[in-house]
Amino acid sequence: MEHRGEGDALITGGGTDYSETAGTWSATVSGSRTSFNFGSSEDPPGPAAIPDGGFTVALLGGALIGLYGFRRKLA
């Protein structure tokens, strides 16, 4: 006999706690054998990465130029 459904899995203990995860489950009982499966997938996919536009590189370059100038001032 097989049963299927949807639900949330929450795993705690063992020093690691995981976030509650939505997914589908199935349980099968056949004689003395029992199996339980839980699966999840990200649907719809998460947000797309947003391009930086170069601001981070410009900020890093400005910081390096500032350090270079500070070093020359001390020398």
mmCIF file of N, CA and C in Angstrom:
data_model
loop_
_atom_site.group_PDB
_atom_site.id
_atom_site.type_symbol
_atom_site.label_atom_id
_atom_site.label_comp_id
_atom_site.label_asym_id
_atom_site.label_seq_id
_atom_site.Cartn_x
_atom_site.Cartn_y
_atom_site.Cartn_z
ATOM 1 N N MET A 1 0.839 -1.156 0.000
ATOM 2 C CA MET A 1 0.000 0.000 0.000
ATOM 3 C C MET A 1 0.901 1.240 0.000
ATOM 4 N N GLU A 2 0.579 2.177 -0.876
ATOM 5 C CA GLU A 2 1.391 3.396 -0.977
ATOM 6 C C GLU A 2 0.519 4.613 -0.693
ATOM 7 N N HIS A 3 1.086 5.527 0.073
ATOM 8 C CA HIS A 3 0.426 6.791 0.398
ATOM 9 C C HIS A 3 1.342 7.920 -0.042
ATOM 10 N N ARG A 4 0.757 8.989 -0.565
ATOM 11 C CA ARG A 4 1.520 10.148 -1.018
ATOM 12 C C ARG A 4 0.888 11.424 -0.492
ATOM 13 N N GLY A 5 1.686 12.495 -0.421
ATOM 14 C CA GLY A 5 1.137 13.770 0.018
ATOM 15 C C GLY A 5 2.170 14.878 -0.045
ATOM 16 N N GLU A 6 1.785 16.013 0.464
ATOM 17 C CA GLU A 6 2.673 17.168 0.541
ATOM 18 C C GLU A 6 2.763 17.610 1.986
ATOM 19 N N GLY A 7 3.898 18.170 2.360
ATOM 20 C CA GLY A 7 4.063 18.628 3.735
ATOM 21 C C GLY A 7 5.404 19.297 3.924
ATOM 22 N N ASP A 8 5.752 19.529 5.172
ATOM 23 C CA ASP A 8 7.008 20.170 5.531
ATOM 24 C C ASP A 8 7.854 19.201 6.342
ATOM 25 N N ALA A 9 9.161 19.209 6.086
ATOM 26 C CA ALA A 9 10.101 18.422 6.874
ATOM 27 C C ALA A 9 10.898 19.382 7.746
ATOM 28 N N LEU A 10 11.094 19.006 8.996
ATOM 29 C CA LEU A 10 11.871 19.813 9.937
ATOM 30 C C LEU A 10 12.805 18.865 10.669
ATOM 31 N N ILE A 11 14.115 19.041 10.467
ATOM 32 C CA ILE A 11 15.108 18.160 11.063
ATOM 33 C C ILE A 11 15.860 18.952 12.124
ATOM 34 N N THR A 12 15.894 18.420 13.339
ATOM 35 C CA THR A 12 16.623 19.055 14.427
ATOM 36 C C THR A 12 17.442 18.013 15.156
ATOM 37 N N GLY A 13 18.386 18.480 15.958
ATOM 38 C CA GLY A 13 19.192 17.576 16.777
ATOM 39 C C GLY A 13 20.525 17.275 16.140
ATOM 40 N N GLY A 14 21.351 16.570 16.876
ATOM 41 C CA GLY A 14 22.665 16.208 16.378
ATOM 42 C C GLY A 14 23.594 17.391 16.210
ATOM 43 N N GLY A 15 23.295 18.507 16.867
ATOM 44 C CA GLY A 15 24.152 19.675 16.782
ATOM 45 C C GLY A 15 23.868 20.570 15.587
ATOM 46 N N THR A 16 22.976 20.155 14.688
ATOM 47 C CA THR A 16 22.670 20.957 13.510
ATOM 48 C C THR A 16 21.166 21.045 13.339
ATOM 49 N N ASP A 17 20.659 22.252 13.210
ATOM 50 C CA ASP A 17 19.241 22.452 12.942
ATOM 51 C C ASP A 17 19.083 22.942 11.509
ATOM 52 N N TYR A 18 18.126 22.403 10.793
ATOM 53 C CA TYR A 18 17.883 22.770 9.411
ATOM 54 C C TYR A 18 16.586 23.565 9.304
ATOM 55 N N SER A 19 16.464 24.351 8.264
ATOM 56 C CA SER A 19 15.245 25.120 8.028
ATOM 57 C C SER A 19 14.114 24.182 7.629
ATOM 58 N N GLU A 20 12.902 24.580 7.952
ATOM 59 C CA GLU A 20 11.726 23.814 7.546
ATOM 60 C C GLU A 20 11.639 23.847 6.019
ATOM 61 N N THR A 21 11.438 22.679 5.404
ATOM 62 C CA THR A 21 11.456 22.560 3.952
ATOM 63 C C THR A 21 10.160 21.940 3.450
ATOM 64 N N ALA A 22 9.504 22.622 2.524
ATOM 65 C CA ALA A 22 8.285 22.090 1.912
ATOM 66 C C ALA A 22 8.653 21.067 0.845
ATOM 67 N N GLY A 23 7.819 20.051 0.691
ATOM 68 C CA GLY A 23 8.097 19.046 -0.327
ATOM 69 C C GLY A 23 6.987 18.021 -0.417
ATOM 70 N N THR A 24 7.262 16.948 -1.145
ATOM 71 C CA THR A 24 6.305 15.853 -1.298
ATOM 72 C C THR A 24 6.856 14.624 -0.600
ATOM 73 N N TRP A 25 5.974 13.756 -0.138
ATOM 74 C CA TRP A 25 6.389 12.548 0.543
ATOM 75 C C TRP A 25 5.615 11.353 0.009
ATOM 76 N N SER A 26 6.200 10.179 0.219
ATOM 77 C CA SER A 26 5.502 8.935 -0.093
ATOM 78 C C SER A 26 5.922 7.887 0.930
ATOM 79 N N ALA A 27 4.968 7.080 1.341
ATOM 80 C CA ALA A 27 5.221 5.984 2.270
ATOM 81 C C ALA A 27 4.662 4.707 1.651
ATOM 82 N N THR A 28 5.466 3.652 1.673
ATOM 83 C CA THR A 28 5.056 2.374 1.101
ATOM 84 C C THR A 28 5.173 1.286 2.163
ATOM 85 N N VAL A 29 4.118 0.535 2.329
ATOM 86 C CA VAL A 29 4.116 -0.598 3.257
ATOM 87 C C VAL A 29 3.790 -1.843 2.441
ATOM 88 N N SER A 30 4.699 -2.819 2.454
ATOM 89 C CA SER A 30 4.500 -4.045 1.692
ATOM 90 C C SER A 30 4.960 -5.213 2.561
ATOM 91 N N GLY A 31 4.029 -5.897 3.167
ATOM 92 C CA GLY A 31 4.377 -7.018 4.058
ATOM 93 C C GLY A 31 5.138 -6.496 5.263
ATOM 94 N N SER A 32 6.347 -6.986 5.454
ATOM 95 C CA SER A 32 7.161 -6.560 6.600
ATOM 96 C C SER A 32 8.108 -5.412 6.227
ATOM 97 N N ARG A 33 8.015 -4.930 4.996
ATOM 98 C CA ARG A 33 8.906 -3.846 4.543
ATOM 99 C C ARG A 33 8.152 -2.520 4.531
ATOM 100 N N THR A 34 8.823 -1.488 5.003
ATOM 101 C CA THR A 34 8.255 -0.146 5.005
ATOM 102 C C THR A 34 9.312 0.823 4.490
ATOM 103 N N SER A 35 8.912 1.741 3.621
ATOM 104 C CA SER A 35 9.848 2.772 3.164
ATOM 105 C C SER A 35 9.154 4.122 3.213
ATOM 106 N N PHE A 36 9.938 5.147 3.480
ATOM 107 C CA PHE A 36 9.426 6.511 3.529
ATOM 108 C C PHE A 36 10.392 7.394 2.761
ATOM 109 N N ASN A 37 9.887 8.209 1.848
ATOM 110 C CA ASN A 37 10.717 9.115 1.054
ATOM 111 C C ASN A 37 10.162 10.524 1.148
ATOM 112 N N PHE A 38 11.060 11.491 1.215
ATOM 113 C CA PHE A 38 10.672 12.902 1.207
ATOM 114 C C PHE A 38 11.565 13.602 0.206
ATOM 115 N N GLY A 39 10.981 14.347 -0.718
ATOM 116 C CA GLY A 39 11.769 15.067 -1.719
ATOM 117 C C GLY A 39 11.306 16.501 -1.828
ATOM 118 N N SER A 40 12.235 17.368 -2.165
ATOM 119 C CA SER A 40 11.878 18.775 -2.359
ATOM 120 C C SER A 40 12.709 19.333 -3.501
ATOM 121 N N SER A 41 12.199 20.369 -4.113
ATOM 122 C CA SER A 41 12.953 21.072 -5.147
ATOM 123 C C SER A 41 12.533 22.529 -5.108
ATOM 124 N N GLU A 42 13.422 23.381 -5.534
ATOM 125 C CA GLU A 42 13.130 24.810 -5.536
ATOM 126 C C GLU A 42 12.313 25.119 -6.774
ATOM 127 N N ASP A 43 11.031 25.382 -6.586
ATOM 128 C CA ASP A 43 10.150 25.654 -7.713
ATOM 129 C C ASP A 43 9.183 26.754 -7.314
ATOM 130 N N PRO A 44 9.164 27.889 -7.863
ATOM 131 C CA PRO A 44 10.015 28.327 -8.959
ATOM 132 C C PRO A 44 11.427 28.628 -8.476
ATOM 133 N N PRO A 45 12.377 28.706 -9.400
ATOM 134 C CA PRO A 45 13.754 28.978 -9.008
ATOM 135 C C PRO A 45 13.852 30.296 -8.253
ATOM 136 N N GLY A 46 14.880 30.398 -7.439
ATOM 137 C CA GLY A 46 15.113 31.603 -6.639
ATOM 138 C C GLY A 46 15.393 32.812 -7.517
ATOM 139 N N PRO A 47 15.523 33.964 -6.895
ATOM 140 C CA PRO A 47 15.753 35.188 -7.666
ATOM 141 C C PRO A 47 17.077 35.130 -8.430
ATOM 142 N N ALA A 48 17.085 35.716 -9.596
ATOM 143 C CA ALA A 48 18.293 35.736 -10.412
ATOM 144 C C ALA A 48 19.320 36.679 -9.790
ATOM 145 N N ALA A 49 20.575 36.384 -10.012
ATOM 146 C CA ALA A 49 21.636 37.244 -9.500
ATOM 147 C C ALA A 49 21.561 38.609 -10.189
ATOM 148 N N ILE A 50 21.751 39.641 -9.421
ATOM 149 C CA ILE A 50 21.702 40.997 -9.954
ATOM 150 C C ILE A 50 23.127 41.445 -10.255
ATOM 151 N N PRO A 51 23.404 41.870 -11.478
ATOM 152 C CA PRO A 51 24.763 42.303 -11.801
ATOM 153 C C PRO A 51 25.161 43.516 -10.966
ATOM 154 N N ASP A 52 26.433 43.591 -10.654
ATOM 155 C CA ASP A 52 26.954 44.638 -9.786
ATOM 156 C C ASP A 52 27.099 45.962 -10.517
ATOM 157 N N GLY A 53 27.458 45.939 -11.766
ATOM 158 C CA GLY A 53 27.654 47.178 -12.511
ATOM 159 C C GLY A 53 29.036 47.789 -12.307
ATOM 160 N N GLY A 54 29.927 47.131 -11.597
ATOM 161 C CA GLY A 54 31.292 47.610 -11.431
ATOM 162 C C GLY A 54 31.527 48.448 -10.191
ATOM 163 N N PHE A 55 30.498 48.701 -9.386
ATOM 164 C CA PHE A 55 30.666 49.556 -8.210
ATOM 165 C C PHE A 55 31.654 48.950 -7.214
ATOM 166 N N THR A 56 31.599 47.640 -7.017
ATOM 167 C CA THR A 56 32.494 46.991 -6.061
ATOM 168 C C THR A 56 33.942 47.115 -6.496
ATOM 169 N N VAL A 57 34.201 46.921 -7.785
ATOM 170 C CA VAL A 57 35.572 47.046 -8.293
ATOM 171 C C VAL A 57 36.053 48.490 -8.146
ATOM 172 N N ALA A 58 35.193 49.457 -8.427
ATOM 173 C CA ALA A 58 35.570 50.865 -8.272
ATOM 174 C C ALA A 58 35.872 51.182 -6.814
ATOM 175 N N LEU A 59 35.083 50.657 -5.902
ATOM 176 C CA LEU A 59 35.310 50.879 -4.478
ATOM 177 C C LEU A 59 36.629 50.260 -4.037
ATOM 178 N N LEU A 60 36.927 49.062 -4.495
ATOM 179 C CA LEU A 60 38.189 48.413 -4.177
ATOM 180 C C LEU A 60 39.358 49.198 -4.750
ATOM 181 N N GLY A 61 39.226 49.655 -5.992
ATOM 182 C CA GLY A 61 40.291 50.458 -6.604
ATOM 183 C C GLY A 61 40.536 51.742 -5.832
ATOM 184 N N GLY A 62 39.474 52.417 -5.398
ATOM 185 C CA GLY A 62 39.628 53.636 -4.602
ATOM 186 C C GLY A 62 40.340 53.369 -3.291
ATOM 187 N N ALA A 63 40.011 52.241 -2.651
ATOM 188 C CA ALA A 63 40.665 51.886 -1.393
ATOM 189 C C ALA A 63 42.153 51.623 -1.608
ATOM 190 N N LEU A 64 42.492 50.922 -2.691
ATOM 191 C CA LEU A 64 43.907 50.644 -2.971
ATOM 192 C C LEU A 64 44.676 51.916 -3.286
ATOM 193 N N ILE A 65 44.063 52.821 -4.033
ATOM 194 C CA ILE A 65 44.720 54.098 -4.324
ATOM 195 C C ILE A 65 44.926 54.884 -3.030
ATOM 196 N N GLY A 66 43.944 54.867 -2.136
ATOM 197 C CA GLY A 66 44.083 55.543 -0.846
ATOM 198 C C GLY A 66 45.203 54.953 -0.013
ATOM 199 N N LEU A 67 45.325 53.626 0.014
ATOM 200 C CA LEU A 67 46.420 52.984 0.756
ATOM 201 C C LEU A 67 47.775 53.329 0.153
ATOM 202 N N TYR A 68 47.844 53.383 -1.172
ATOM 203 C CA TYR A 68 49.092 53.747 -1.845
ATOM 204 C C TYR A 68 49.501 55.179 -1.476
ATOM 205 N N GLY A 69 48.537 56.089 -1.500
ATOM 206 C CA GLY A 69 48.830 57.477 -1.136
ATOM 207 C C GLY A 69 49.253 57.602 0.315
ATOM 208 N N PHE A 70 48.603 56.863 1.208
ATOM 209 C CA PHE A 70 48.968 56.889 2.627
ATOM 210 C C PHE A 70 50.374 56.351 2.829
ATOM 211 N N ARG A 71 50.734 55.324 2.087
ATOM 212 C CA ARG A 71 52.069 54.730 2.202
ATOM 213 C C ARG A 71 53.138 55.708 1.726
ATOM 214 N N ARG A 72 52.832 56.415 0.626
ATOM 215 C CA ARG A 72 53.807 57.404 0.114
ATOM 216 C C ARG A 72 53.982 58.555 1.101
ATOM 217 N N LYS A 73 52.910 58.921 1.786
ATOM 218 C CA LYS A 73 52.974 60.011 2.752
ATOM 219 C C LYS A 73 53.874 59.633 3.930
ATOM 220 N N LEU A 74 53.826 58.368 4.371
ATOM 221 C CA LEU A 74 54.647 57.902 5.482
ATOM 222 C C LEU A 74 56.110 57.707 5.104
ATOM 223 N N ALA A 75 56.391 57.473 3.833
ATOM 224 C CA ALA A 75 57.767 57.176 3.396
ATOM 225 C C ALA A 75 58.611 58.416 3.285
#
